[in-house]
PDB file of C-alpha atoms in Angstrom:
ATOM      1  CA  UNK Q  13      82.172 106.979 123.131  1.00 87.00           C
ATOM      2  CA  UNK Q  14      82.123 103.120 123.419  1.00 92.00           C
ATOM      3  CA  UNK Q  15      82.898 101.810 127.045  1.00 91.00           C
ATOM      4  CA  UNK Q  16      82.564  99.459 129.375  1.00 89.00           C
ATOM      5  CA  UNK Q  17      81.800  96.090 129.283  1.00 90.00           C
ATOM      6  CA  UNK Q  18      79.389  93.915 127.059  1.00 87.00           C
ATOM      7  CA  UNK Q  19      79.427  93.577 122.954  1.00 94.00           C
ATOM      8  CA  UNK Q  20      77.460  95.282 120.274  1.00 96.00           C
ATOM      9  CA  UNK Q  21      76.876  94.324 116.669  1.00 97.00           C
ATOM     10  CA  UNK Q  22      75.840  96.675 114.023  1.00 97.00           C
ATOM     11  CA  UNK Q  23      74.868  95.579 110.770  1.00 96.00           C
ATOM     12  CA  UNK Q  24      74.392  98.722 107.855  1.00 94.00           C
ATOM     13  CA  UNK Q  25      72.042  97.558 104.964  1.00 92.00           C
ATOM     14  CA  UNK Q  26      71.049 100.992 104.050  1.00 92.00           C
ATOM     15  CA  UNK Q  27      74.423 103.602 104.589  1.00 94.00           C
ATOM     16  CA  UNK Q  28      77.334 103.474 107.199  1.00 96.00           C
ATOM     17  CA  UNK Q  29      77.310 101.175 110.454  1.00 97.00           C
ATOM     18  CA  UNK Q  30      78.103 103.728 113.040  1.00 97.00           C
ATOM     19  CA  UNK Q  31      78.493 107.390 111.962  1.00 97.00           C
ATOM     20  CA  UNK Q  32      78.804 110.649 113.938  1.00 96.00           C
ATOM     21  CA  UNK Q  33      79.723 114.665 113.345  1.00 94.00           C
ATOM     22  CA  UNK Q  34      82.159 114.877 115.989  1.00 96.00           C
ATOM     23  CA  UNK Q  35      84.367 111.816 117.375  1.00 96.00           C
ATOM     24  CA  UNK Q  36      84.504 107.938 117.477  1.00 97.00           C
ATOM     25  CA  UNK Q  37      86.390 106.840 121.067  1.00 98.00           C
ATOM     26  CA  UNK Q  38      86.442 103.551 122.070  1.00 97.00           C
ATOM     27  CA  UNK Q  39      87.921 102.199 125.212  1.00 96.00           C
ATOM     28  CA  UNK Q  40      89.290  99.248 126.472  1.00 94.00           C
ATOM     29  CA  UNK Q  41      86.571  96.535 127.476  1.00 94.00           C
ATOM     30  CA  UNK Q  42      84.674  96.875 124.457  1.00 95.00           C
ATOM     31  CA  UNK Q  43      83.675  94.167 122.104  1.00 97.00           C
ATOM     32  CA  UNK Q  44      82.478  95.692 118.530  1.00 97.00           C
ATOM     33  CA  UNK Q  45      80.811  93.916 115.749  1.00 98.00           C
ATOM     34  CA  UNK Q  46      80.317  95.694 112.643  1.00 98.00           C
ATOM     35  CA  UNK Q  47      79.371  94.795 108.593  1.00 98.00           C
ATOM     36  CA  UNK Q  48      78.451  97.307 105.879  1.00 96.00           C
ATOM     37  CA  UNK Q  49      77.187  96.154 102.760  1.00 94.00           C
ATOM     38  CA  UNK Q  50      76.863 100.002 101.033  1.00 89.00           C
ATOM     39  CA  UNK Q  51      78.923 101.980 102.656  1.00 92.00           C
ATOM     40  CA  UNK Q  52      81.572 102.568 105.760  1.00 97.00           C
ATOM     41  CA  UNK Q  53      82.016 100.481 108.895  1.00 98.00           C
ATOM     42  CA  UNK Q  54      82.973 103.520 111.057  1.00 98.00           C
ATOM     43  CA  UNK Q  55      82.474 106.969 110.020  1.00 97.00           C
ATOM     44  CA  UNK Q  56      83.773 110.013 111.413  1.00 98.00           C
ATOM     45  CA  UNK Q  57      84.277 114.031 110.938  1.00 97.00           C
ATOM     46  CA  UNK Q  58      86.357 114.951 113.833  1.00 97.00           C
ATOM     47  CA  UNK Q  59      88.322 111.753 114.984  1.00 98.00           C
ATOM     48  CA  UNK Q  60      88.151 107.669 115.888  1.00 98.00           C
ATOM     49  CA  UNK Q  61      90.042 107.087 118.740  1.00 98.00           C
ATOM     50  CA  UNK Q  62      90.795 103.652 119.442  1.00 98.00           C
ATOM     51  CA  UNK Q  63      92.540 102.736 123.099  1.00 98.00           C
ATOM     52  CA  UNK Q  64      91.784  99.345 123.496  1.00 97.00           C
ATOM     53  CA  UNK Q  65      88.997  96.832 123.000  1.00 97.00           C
ATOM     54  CA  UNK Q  66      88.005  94.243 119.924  1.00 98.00           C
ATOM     55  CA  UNK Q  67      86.706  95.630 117.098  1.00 98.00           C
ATOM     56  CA  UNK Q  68      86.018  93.707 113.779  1.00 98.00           C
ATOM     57  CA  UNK Q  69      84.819  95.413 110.615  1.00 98.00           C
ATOM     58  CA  UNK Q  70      83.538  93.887 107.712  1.00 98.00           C
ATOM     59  CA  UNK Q  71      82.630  95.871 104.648  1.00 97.00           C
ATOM     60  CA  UNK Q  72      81.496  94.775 101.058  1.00 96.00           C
ATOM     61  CA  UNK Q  73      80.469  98.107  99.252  1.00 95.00           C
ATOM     62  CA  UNK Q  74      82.311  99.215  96.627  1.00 94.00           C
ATOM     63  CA  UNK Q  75      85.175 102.464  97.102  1.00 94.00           C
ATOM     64  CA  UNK Q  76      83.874 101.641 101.077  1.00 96.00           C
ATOM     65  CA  UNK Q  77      86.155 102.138 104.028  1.00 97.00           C
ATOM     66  CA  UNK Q  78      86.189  99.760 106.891  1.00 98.00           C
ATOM     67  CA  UNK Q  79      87.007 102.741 109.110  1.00 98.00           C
ATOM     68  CA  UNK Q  80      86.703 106.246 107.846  1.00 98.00           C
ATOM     69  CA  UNK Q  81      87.385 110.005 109.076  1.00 98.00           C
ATOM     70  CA  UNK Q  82      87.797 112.975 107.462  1.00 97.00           C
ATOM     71  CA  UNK Q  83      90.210 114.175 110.226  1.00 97.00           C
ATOM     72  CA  UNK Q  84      93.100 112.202 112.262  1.00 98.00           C
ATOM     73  CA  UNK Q  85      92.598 108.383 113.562  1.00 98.00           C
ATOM     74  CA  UNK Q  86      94.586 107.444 116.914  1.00 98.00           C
ATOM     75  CA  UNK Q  87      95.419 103.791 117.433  1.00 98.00           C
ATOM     76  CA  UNK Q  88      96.628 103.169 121.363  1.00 98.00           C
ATOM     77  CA  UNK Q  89      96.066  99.900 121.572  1.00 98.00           C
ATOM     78  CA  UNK Q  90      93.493  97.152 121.372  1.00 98.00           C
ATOM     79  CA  UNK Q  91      92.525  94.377 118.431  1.00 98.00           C
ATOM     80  CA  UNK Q  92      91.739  95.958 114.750  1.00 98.00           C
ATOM     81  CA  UNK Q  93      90.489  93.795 112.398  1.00 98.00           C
ATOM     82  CA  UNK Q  94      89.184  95.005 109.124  1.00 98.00           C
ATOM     83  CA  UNK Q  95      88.337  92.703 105.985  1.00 98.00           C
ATOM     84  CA  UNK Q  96      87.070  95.248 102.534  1.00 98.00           C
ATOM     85  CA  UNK Q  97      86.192  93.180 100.261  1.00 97.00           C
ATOM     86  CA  UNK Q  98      84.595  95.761  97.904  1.00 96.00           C
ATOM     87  CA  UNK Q  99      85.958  96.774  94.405  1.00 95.00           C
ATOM     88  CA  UNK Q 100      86.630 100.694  93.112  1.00 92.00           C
ATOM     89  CA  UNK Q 101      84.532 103.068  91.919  1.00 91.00           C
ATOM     90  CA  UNK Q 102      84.518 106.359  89.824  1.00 89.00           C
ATOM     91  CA  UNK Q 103      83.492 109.198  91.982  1.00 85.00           C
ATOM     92  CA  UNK Q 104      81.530 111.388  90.224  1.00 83.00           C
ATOM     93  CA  UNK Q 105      82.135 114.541  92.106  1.00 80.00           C
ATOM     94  CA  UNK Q 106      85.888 114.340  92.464  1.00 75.00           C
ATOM     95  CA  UNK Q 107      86.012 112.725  88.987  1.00 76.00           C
ATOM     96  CA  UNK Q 108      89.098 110.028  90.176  1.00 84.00           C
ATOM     97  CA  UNK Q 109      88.788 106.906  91.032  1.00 88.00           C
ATOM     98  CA  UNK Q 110      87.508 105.597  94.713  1.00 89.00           C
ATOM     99  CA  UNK Q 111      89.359 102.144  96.329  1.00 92.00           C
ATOM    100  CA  UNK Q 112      87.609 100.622  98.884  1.00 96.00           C
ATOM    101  CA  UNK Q 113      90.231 100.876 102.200  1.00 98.00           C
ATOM    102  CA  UNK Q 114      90.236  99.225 105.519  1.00 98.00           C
ATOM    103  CA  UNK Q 115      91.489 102.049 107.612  1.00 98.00           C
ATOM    104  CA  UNK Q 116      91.701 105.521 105.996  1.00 98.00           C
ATOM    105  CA  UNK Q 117      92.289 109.432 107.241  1.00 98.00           C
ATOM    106  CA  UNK Q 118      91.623 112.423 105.319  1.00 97.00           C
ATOM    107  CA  UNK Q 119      94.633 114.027 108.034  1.00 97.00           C
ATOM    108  CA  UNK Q 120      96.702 112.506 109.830  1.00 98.00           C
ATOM    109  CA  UNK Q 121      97.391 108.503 111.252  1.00 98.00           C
ATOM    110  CA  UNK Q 122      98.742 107.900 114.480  1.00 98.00           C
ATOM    111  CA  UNK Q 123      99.521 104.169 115.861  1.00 98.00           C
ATOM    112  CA  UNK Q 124     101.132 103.890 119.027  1.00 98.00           C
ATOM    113  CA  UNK Q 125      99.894 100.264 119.873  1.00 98.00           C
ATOM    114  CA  UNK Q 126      97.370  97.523 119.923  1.00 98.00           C
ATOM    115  CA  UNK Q 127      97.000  94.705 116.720  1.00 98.00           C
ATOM    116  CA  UNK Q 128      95.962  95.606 113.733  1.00 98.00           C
ATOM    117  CA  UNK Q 129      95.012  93.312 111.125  1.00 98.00           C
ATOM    118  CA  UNK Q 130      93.249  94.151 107.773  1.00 98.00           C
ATOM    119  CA  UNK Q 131      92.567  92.906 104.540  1.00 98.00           C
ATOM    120  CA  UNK Q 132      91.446  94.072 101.288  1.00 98.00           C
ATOM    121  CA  UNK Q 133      90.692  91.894  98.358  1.00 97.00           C
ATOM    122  CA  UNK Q 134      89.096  94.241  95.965  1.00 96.00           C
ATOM    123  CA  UNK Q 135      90.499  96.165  92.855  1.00 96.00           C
ATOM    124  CA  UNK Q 136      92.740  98.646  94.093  1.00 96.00           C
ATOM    125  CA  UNK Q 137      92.440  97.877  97.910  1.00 97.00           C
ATOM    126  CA  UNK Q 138      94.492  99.084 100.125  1.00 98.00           C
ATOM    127  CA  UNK Q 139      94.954  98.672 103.513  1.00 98.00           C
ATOM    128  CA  UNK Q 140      96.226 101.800 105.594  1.00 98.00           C
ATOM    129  CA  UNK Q 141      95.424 104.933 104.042  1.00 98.00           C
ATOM    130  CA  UNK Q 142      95.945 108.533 105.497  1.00 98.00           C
ATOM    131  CA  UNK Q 143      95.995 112.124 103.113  1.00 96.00           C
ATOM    132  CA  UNK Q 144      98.672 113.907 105.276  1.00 97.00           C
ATOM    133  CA  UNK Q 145     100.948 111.968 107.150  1.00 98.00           C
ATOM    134  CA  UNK Q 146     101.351 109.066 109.033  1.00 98.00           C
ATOM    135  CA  UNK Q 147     103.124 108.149 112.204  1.00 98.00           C
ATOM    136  CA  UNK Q 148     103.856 104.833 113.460  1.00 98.00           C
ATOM    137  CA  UNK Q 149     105.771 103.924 116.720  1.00 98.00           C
ATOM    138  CA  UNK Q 150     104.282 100.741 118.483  1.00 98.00           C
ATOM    139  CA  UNK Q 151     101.971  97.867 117.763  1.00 98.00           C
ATOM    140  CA  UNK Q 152     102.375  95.080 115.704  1.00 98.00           C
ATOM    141  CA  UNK Q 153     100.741  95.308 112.211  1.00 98.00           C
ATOM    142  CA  UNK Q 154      99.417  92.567 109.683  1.00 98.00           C
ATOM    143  CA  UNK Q 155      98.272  94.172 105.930  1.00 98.00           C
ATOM    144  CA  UNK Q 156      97.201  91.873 103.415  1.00 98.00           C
ATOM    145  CA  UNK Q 157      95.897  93.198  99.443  1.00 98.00           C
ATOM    146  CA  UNK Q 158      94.905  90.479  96.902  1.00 97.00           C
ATOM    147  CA  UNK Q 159      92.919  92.889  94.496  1.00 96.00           C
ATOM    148  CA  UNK Q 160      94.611  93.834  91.054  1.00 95.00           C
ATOM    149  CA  UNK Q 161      94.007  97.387  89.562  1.00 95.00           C
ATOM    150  CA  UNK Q 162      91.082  99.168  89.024  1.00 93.00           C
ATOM    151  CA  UNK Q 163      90.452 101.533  86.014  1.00 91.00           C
ATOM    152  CA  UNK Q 164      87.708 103.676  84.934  1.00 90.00           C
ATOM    153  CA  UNK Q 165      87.606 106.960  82.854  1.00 88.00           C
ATOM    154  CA  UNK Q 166      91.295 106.571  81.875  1.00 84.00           C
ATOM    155  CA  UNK Q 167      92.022 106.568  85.603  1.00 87.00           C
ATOM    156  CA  UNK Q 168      93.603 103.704  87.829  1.00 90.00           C
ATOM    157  CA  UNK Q 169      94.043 103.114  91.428  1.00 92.00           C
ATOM    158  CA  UNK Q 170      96.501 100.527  92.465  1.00 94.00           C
ATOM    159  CA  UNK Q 171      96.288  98.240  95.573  1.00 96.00           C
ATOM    160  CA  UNK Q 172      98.688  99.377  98.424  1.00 97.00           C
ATOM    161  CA  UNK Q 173      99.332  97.783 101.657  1.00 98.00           C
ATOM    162  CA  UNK Q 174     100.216 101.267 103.068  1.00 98.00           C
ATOM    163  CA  UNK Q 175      99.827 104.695 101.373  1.00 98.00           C
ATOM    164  CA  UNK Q 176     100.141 108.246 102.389  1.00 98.00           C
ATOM    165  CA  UNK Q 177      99.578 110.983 100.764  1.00 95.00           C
ATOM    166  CA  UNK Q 178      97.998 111.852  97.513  1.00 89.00           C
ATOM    167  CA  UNK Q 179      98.125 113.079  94.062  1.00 81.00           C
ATOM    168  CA  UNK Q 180      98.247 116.335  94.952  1.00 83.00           C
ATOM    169  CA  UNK Q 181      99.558 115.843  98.302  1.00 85.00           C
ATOM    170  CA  UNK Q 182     103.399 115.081  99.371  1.00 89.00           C
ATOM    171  CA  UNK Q 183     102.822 112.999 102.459  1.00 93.00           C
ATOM    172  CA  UNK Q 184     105.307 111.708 105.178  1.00 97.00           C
ATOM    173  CA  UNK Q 185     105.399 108.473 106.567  1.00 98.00           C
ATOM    174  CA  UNK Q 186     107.529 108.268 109.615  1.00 98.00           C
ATOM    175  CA  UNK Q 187     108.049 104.628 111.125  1.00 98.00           C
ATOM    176  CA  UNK Q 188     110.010 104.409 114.467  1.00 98.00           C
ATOM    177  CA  UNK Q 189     109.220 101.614 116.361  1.00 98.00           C
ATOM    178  CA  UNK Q 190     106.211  98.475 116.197  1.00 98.00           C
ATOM    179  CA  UNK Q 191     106.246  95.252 113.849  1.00 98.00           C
ATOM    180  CA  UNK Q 192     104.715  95.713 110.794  1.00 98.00           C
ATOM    181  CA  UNK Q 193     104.281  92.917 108.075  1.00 98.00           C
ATOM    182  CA  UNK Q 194     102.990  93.658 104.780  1.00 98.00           C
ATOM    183  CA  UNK Q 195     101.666  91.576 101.677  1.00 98.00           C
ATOM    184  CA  UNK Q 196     100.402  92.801  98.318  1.00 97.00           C
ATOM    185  CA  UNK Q 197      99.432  89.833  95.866  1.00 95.00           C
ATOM    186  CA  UNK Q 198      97.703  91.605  93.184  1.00 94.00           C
ATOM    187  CA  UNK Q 199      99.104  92.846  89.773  1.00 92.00           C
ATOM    188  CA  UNK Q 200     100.917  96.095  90.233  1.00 93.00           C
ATOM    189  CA  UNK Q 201     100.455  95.956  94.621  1.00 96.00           C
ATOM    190  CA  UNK Q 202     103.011  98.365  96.009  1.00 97.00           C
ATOM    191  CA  UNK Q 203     103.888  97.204  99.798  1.00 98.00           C
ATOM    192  CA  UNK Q 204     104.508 100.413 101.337  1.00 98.00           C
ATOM    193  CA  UNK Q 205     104.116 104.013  99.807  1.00 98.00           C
ATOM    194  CA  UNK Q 206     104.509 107.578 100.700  1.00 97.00           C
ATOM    195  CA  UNK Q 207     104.176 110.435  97.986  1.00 96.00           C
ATOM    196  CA  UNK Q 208     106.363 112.392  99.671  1.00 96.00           C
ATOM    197  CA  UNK Q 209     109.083 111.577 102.765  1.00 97.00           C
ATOM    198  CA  UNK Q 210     109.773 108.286 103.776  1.00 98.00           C
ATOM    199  CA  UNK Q 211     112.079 107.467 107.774  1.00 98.00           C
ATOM    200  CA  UNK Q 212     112.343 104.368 109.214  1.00 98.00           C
ATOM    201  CA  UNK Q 213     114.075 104.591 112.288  1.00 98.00           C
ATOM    202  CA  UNK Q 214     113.079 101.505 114.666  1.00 98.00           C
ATOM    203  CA  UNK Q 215     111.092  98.585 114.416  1.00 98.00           C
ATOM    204  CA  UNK Q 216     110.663  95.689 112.420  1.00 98.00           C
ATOM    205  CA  UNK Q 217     109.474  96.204 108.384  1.00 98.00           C
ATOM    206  CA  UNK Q 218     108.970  93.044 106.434  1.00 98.00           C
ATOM    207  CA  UNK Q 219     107.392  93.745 103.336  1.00 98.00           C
ATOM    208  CA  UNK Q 220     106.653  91.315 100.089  1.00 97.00           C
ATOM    209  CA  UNK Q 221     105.007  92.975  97.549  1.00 97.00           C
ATOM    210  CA  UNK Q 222     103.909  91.719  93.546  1.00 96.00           C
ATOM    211  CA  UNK Q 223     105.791  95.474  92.226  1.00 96.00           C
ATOM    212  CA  UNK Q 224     107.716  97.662  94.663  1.00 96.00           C
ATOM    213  CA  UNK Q 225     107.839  96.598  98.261  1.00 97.00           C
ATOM    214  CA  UNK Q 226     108.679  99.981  99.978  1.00 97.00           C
ATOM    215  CA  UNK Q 227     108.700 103.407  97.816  1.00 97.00           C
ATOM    216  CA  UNK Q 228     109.230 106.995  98.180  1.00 97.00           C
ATOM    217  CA  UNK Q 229     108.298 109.857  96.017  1.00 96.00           C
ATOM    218  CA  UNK Q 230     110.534 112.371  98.076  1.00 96.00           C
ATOM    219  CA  UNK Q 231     113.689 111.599 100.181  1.00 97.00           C
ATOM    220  CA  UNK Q 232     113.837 108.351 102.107  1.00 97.00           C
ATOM    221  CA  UNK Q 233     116.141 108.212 105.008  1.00 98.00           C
ATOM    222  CA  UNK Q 234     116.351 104.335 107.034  1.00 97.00           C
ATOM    223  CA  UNK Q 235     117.883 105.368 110.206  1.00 97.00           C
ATOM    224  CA  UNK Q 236     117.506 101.935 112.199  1.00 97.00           C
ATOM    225  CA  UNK Q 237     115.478  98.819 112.719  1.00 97.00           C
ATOM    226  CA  UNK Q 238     115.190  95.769 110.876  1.00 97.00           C
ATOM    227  CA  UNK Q 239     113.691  96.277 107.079  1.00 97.00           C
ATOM    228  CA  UNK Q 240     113.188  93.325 104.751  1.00 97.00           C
ATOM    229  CA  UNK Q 241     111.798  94.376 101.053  1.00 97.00           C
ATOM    230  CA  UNK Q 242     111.058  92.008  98.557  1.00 97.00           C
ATOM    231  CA  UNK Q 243     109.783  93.052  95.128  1.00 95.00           C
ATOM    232  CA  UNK Q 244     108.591  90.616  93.063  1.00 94.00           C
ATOM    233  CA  UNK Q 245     108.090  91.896  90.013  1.00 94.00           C
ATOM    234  CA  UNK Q 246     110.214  95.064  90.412  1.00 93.00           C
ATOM    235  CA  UNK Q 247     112.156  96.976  93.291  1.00 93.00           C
ATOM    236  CA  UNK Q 248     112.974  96.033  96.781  1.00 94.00           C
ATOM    237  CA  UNK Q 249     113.425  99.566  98.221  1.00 96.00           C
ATOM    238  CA  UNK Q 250     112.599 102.762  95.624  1.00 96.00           C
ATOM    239  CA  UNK Q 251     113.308 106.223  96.368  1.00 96.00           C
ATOM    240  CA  UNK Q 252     112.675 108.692  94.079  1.00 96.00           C
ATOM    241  CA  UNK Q 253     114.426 111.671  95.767  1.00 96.00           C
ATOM    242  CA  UNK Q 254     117.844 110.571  97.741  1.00 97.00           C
ATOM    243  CA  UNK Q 255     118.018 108.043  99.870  1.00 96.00           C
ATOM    244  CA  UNK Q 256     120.707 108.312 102.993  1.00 97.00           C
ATOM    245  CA  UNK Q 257     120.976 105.279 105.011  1.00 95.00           C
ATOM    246  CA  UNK Q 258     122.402 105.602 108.695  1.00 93.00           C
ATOM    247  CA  UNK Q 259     122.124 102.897 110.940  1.00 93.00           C
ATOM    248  CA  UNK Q 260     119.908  99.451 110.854  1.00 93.00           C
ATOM    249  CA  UNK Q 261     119.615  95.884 109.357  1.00 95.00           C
ATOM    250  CA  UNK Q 262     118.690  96.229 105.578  1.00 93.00           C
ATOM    251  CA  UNK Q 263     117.483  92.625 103.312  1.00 91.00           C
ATOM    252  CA  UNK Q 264     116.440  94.243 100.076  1.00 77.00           C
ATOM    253  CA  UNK Q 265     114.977  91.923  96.950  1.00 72.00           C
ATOM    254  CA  UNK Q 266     114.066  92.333  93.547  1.00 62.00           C
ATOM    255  CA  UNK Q 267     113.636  89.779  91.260  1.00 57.00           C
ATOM    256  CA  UNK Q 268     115.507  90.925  88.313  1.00 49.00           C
ATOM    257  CA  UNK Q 269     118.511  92.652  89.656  1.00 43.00           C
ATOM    258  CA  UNK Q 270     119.544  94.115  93.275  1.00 44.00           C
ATOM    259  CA  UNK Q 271     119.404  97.595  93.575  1.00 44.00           C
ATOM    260  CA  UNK Q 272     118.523 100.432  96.590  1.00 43.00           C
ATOM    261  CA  UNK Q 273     117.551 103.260  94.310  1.00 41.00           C
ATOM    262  CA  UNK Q 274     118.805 106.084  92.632  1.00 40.00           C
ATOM    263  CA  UNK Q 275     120.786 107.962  94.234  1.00 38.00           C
ATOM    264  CA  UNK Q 276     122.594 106.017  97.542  1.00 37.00           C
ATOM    265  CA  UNK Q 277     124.072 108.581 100.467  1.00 37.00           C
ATOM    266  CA  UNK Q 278     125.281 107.117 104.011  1.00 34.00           C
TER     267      UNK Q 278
END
């Protein structure tokens, strides 16, 4: 647990900055320094906690995470910033490809509140990144990706401002309250992702993204809240299950033609 008053830098030359078994909490008060130049800024089995405090992570390896657990990470409140500026790479065990991320869960991502500001400029970069599911009610949230894609072994990983879920795993991204403002610049960036469910239900979503600004592999259901989705080279708002809109304030973009998606139910 980090606490109290004072600041702390950590610099990792040699493997992560901090790294522990169990859990990562840190409290309001603190002021946290930390830059990896192998592998992740924070590194965690059981959880990272964050309730308040300034925390800035910078982290250069390549496929590194800025902050990393293999379980659930809880955002409260507090400043997050996070710059990965580290390309892909193939991982040799998994045999897929490996993008460096500036916050990433193997379970599930909670934000309740706090700033959050990251950045990734490598191939494939992406900014939020949890396995399972996602949650999002409070805070206000800046994602920037400038990276293009990154390719090995006949495999790509795209950049992503947000993404949950994976290949093999239909996440849910639920979004019902905070102020969230994405930006993907690189070739093929998708703004905001989720392989499986997609609900926005509150808040403020502005997304501008170089292909689809918000996408869903499953059903997508905007319930409320203010959504703006520009998609520069291809859709503003893409689900590919059904898409029921209820309540809200919808701008939608694309730069060819205007469209919501395939299949429109209100």
């Amino acid at each position: 647990m980090f606490s109290g008053t004072g600041s702390l830098n950590v610099y990792g030359t040699y493997n992560n900055g901090i790294h522990t078994k169990s859990y990562v909490v840190i409290d309001k008060g603190v002021n946290l320094y930390v830059n990896t130049t192998i592998n992740h800024g924070i590194k965690a089995s059981d959880a990272v906690v964050i309730n308040g405090g300034i925390i800035n992570i910078e982290s250069s390896g390549e496929g590194a995470k800025g902050i990393n657990c293999e379980k659930d990470i809880v955002i409260n409140g507090g400043r997050t910033n996070v710059i990965c500026t580290g390309n892909g790479e193939w991982d040799t065990e998994d045999l897929d490809t490996k993008a460096a991320t500036c916050i990433k869960c193997d379970s599930i991502m909670t934000i309740k509140g706090g700033e959050i500001n990251v950045k990734a400029t490598g191939s494939g970069g992406k900014g939020l990144k949890a396995d399972w599911e996602a949650y999002i009610s409070g805070g206000k949230l800046h994602i920037l990706t400038t990276g293009g894609v990154y390719s090995s072994n006949g495999d790509t990983s795209s950049p992503k401002g947000i993404k949950i879920g994976t290949k093999n795993v239909h996440g849910l991204l639920n979004i019902s309250g905070g102020n969230i403002m994405v930006r993907t610049e690189g070739q093929k960036g998708e703004g905001i992702e989720s392989k499986g469910s997609l609900t926005i239900s509150d808040g403020t979503v502005m997304v501008s993204a170089y292909d689809d600004a918000i996408n869903s592999a499953g059903d997508m259901y905007l319930m409320g809240g203010t959504i703006v989705a520009v998609g520069r080279n291809n859709d503003g708002i893409d689900a590919n299950g059904n898409m029921y809109i209820q309540d809200g304030n919808i701008v939608k973009l694309r730069s060819e033609e205007r469209r919501v998606g395939k299949e429109c139910r209100s």
